[in-house]
Structure formats: structure tokens, C-alpha cells
mmCIF file of C-alpha atoms and ligand atoms in Angstrom:
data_model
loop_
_atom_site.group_PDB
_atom_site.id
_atom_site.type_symbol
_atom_site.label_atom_id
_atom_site.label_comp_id
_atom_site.label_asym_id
_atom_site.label_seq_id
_atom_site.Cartn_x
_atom_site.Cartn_y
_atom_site.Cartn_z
ATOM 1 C CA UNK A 1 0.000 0.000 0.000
ATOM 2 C CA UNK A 2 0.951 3.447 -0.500
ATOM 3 C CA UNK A 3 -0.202 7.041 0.836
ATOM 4 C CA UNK A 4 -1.079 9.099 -2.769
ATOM 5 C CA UNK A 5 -2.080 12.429 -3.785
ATOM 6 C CA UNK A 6 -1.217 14.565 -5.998
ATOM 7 C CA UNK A 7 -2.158 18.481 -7.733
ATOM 8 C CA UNK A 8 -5.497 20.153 -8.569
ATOM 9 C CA UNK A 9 -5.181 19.421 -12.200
ATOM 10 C CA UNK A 10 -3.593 16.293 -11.768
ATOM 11 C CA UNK A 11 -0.649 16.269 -14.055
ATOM 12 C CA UNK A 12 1.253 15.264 -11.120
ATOM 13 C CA UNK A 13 1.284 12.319 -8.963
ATOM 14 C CA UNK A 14 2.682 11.577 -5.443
ATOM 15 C CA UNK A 15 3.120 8.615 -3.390
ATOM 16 C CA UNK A 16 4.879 7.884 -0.296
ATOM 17 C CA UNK A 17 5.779 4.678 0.884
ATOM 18 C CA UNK A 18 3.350 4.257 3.765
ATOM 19 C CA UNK A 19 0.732 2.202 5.090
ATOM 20 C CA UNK A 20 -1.344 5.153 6.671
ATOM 21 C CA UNK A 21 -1.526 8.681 6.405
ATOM 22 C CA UNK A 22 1.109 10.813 8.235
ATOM 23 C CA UNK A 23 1.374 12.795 10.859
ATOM 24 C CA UNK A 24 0.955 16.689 10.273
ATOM 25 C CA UNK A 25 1.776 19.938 11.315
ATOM 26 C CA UNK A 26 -0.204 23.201 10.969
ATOM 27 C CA UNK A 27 2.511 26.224 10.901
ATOM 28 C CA UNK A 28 0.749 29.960 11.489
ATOM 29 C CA UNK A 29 3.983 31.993 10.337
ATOM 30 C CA UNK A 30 3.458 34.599 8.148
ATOM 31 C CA UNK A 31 5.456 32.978 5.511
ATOM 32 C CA UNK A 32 3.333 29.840 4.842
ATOM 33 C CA UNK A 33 0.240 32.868 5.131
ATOM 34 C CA UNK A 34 1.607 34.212 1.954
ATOM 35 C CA UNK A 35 3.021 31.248 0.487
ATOM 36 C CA UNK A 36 -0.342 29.431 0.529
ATOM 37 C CA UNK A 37 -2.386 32.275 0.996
ATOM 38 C CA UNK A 38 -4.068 30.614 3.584
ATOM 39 C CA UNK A 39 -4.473 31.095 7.489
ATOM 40 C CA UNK A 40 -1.216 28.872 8.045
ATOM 41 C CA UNK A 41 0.621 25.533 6.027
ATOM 42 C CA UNK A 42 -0.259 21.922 6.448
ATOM 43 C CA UNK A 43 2.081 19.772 6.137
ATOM 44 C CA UNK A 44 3.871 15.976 6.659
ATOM 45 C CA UNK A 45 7.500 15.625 6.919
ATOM 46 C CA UNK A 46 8.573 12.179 4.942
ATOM 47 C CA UNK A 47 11.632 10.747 4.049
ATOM 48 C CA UNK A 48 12.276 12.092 0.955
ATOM 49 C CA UNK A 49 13.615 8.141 -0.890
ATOM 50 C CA UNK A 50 9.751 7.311 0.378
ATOM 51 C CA UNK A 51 8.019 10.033 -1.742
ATOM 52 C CA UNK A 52 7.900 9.606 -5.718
ATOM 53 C CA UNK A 53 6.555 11.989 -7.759
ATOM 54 C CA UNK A 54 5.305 11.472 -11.461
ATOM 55 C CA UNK A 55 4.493 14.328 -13.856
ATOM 56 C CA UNK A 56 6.088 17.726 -14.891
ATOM 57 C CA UNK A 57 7.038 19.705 -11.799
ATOM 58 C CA UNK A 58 8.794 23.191 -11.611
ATOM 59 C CA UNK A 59 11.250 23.857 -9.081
ATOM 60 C CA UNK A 60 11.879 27.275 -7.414
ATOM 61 C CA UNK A 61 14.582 27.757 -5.041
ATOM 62 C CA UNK A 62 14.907 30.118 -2.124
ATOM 63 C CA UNK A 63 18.082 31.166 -0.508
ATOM 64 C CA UNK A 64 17.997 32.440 2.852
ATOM 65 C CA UNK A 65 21.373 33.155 5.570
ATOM 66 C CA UNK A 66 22.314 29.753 5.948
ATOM 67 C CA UNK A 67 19.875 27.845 3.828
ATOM 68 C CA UNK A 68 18.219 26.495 0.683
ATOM 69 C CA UNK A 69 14.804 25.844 0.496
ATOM 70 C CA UNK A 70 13.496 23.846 -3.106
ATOM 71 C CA UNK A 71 10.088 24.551 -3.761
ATOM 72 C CA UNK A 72 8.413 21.807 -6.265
ATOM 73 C CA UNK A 73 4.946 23.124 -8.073
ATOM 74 C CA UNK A 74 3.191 21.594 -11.057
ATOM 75 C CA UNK A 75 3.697 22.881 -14.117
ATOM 76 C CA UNK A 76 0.369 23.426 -15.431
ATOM 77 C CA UNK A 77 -1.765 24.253 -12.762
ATOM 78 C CA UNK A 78 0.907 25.725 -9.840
ATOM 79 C CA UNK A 79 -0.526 24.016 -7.139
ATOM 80 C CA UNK A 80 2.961 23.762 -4.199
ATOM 81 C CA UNK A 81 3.572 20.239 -3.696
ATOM 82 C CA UNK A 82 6.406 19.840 -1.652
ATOM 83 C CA UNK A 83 10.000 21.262 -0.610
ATOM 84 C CA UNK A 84 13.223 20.092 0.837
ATOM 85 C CA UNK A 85 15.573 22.265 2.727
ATOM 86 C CA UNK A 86 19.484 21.900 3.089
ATOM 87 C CA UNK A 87 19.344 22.183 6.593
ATOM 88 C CA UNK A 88 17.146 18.838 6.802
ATOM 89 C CA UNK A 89 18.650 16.957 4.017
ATOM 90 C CA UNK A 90 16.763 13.759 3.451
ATOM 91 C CA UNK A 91 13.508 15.043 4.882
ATOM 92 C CA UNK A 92 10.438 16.444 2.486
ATOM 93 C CA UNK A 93 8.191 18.393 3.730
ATOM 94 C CA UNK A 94 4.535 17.665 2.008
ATOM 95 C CA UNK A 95 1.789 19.947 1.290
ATOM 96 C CA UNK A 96 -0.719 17.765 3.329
ATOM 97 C CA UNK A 97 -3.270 19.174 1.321
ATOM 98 C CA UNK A 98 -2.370 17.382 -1.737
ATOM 99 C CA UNK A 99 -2.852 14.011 -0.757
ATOM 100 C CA UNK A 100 -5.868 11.884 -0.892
ATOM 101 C CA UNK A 101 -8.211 11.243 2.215
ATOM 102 C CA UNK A 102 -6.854 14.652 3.659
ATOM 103 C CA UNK A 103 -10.395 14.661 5.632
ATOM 104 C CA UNK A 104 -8.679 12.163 7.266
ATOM 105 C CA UNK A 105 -5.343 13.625 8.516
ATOM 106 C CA UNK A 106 -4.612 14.079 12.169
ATOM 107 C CA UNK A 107 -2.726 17.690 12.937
ATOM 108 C CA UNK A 108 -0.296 16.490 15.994
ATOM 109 C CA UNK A 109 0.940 20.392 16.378
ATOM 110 C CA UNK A 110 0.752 23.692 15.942
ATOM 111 C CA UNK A 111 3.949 26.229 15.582
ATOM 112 C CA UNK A 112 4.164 29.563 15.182
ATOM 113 C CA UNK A 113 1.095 29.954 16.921
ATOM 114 C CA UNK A 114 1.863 34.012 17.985
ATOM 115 C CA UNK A 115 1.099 34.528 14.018
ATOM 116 C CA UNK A 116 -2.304 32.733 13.788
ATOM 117 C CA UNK A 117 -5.081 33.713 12.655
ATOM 118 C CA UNK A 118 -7.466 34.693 16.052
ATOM 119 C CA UNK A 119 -10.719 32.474 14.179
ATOM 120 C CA UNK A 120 -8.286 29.417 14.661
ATOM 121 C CA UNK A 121 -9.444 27.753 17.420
ATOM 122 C CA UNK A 122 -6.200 25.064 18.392
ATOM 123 C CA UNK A 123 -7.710 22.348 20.257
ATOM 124 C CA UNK A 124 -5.423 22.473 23.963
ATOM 125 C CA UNK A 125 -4.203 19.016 24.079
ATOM 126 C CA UNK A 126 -2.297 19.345 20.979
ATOM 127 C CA UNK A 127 1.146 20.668 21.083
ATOM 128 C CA UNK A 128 1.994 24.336 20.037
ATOM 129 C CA UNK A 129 4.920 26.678 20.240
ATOM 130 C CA UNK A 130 4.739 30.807 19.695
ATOM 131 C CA UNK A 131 7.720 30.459 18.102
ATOM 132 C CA UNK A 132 9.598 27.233 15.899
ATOM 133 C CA UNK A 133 9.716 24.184 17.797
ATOM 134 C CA UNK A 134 13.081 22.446 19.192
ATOM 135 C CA UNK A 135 13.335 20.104 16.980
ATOM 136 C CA UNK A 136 13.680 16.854 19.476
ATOM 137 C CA UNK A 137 9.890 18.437 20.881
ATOM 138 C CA UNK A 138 8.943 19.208 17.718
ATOM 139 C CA UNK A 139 9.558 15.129 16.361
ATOM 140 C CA UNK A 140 8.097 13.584 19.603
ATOM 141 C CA UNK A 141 4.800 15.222 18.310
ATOM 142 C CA UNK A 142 4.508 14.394 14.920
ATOM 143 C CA UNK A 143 5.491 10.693 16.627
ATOM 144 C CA UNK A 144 2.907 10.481 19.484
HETATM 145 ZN ZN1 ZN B 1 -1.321 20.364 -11.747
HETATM 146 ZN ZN1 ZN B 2 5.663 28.573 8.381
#
């Protein structure tokens, strides 16, 4: 079995390499406001050998201090897809709305909650930082 999904036109495909759906994060900074143009970014962190993508994607990178994040769209119809990020090589980082049965997805935390959008109610027993998460914190979530 595989997890799949893929864009809103459907030119391109993704699969990762799991039984189930994974775990998800919501984050509230303002960059994933204007990136998605959305009240905040949900998304799965997967091992990126697990994920395969078929179909013609467009790749935009963004260079920041110490880091490189690569941005992977569709062609055709633009929808964001995924990125990796040279500070977490290995690791892609899903647009959980892309993938198939996302009525289904759990959200295991919340970050960069001091940016959120006041309607969003977060539910108290999930976990949520102001601020980025430490990373070990951060993992134990999305692993709960
Ligand atoms: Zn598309
Ligand atoms: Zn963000």
C-alpha cells in the first residue's frame, strides 16, 4: 500500500511509501500565510527516498542566511507540492493538502502559533509553540 495524492489538475502524482496517512503539522507563520495564501501551512514531513513523484514539476529555489529551500509546483496548474531544505537533508516536507483522504489527517501540532489567525481555534491538548519548535519536541509530536 501506498499514501497518494497529488495536484489540482492532476498532471502530477505523489506517493509515499506508507501504510497510513502521516502525521501533520499546521505552521501559522506569516510565511506559509503568503506562500499558501491561507491562514497557516499543512504539512507531513517524509523521508524524501519514500516520496515519488510522477508528472512535470517546476522547481523554485529560495536562498535564505544559511539555507536552501526547493520549492516543487506543477507545471500546469501551480498548485505547491512539496519542498526540501538543506538544513534537513533527506527530509520532504509535504503539502498535506495534496494528498488523498486529507479529511482524514490528524494535525499532531501547531507552531508559530503568535502569528495565527485569532478564528483558529487550536484544540489544547495538541502541542503548540509561539515560536519554531526544538526540533527533538517538535519530532516527539509528529510521533505520538
Ligand atoms: Zn497540476
Ligand atoms: Zn511557516
Amino acid at each position: 500500500m501506498a499514501i497518494t495524492g497529488g495536484c489540482r489538475c492532476g498532471a502530477v502524482q505523489l506517493e509515499i511509501a506508507r501504510d497510513d496517512l502521516p502525521p501533520v503539522y499546521a505552521c501559522h507563520c506569516h510565511i506559509c500565510q503568503r506562500a499558501s495564501g491561507s491562514a497557516f501551512s499543512l504539512q507531513a514531513l517524509v523521508p524524501e527516498e519514500t516520496l515519488s513523484v510522477t508528472g512535470p514539476i517546476v522547481v523554485h529555489e529560495i536562498t535564505t542566511e544559511d539555507r536552501t529551500s526547493t520549492q516543487r509546483f506543477c507545471v500546469t496548474c501551480h498548485s505547491r507540492l512539496y519542498n526540501t531544505n538543506t538544513r534537513r537533508p533527506g527530509i520532504a516536507v509535504v503539502r498535506a493538502g495534496t494528498l488523498d483522504r486529507s479529511e482524514e489527517l490528524d494535525c499532531c501540532a501547531h507552531i508559530y502559533t503568535n502569528y495565527r489567525q485569532r478564528w483558529v481555534p487550536l484544540p489544547a491538548e495538541v502541542p503548540q509553540w509561539g515560536e519554531g519548535a526544538p526540533m527533538a519536541d517538535f519530532v516527539a509530536a509528529l510521533m505520538r
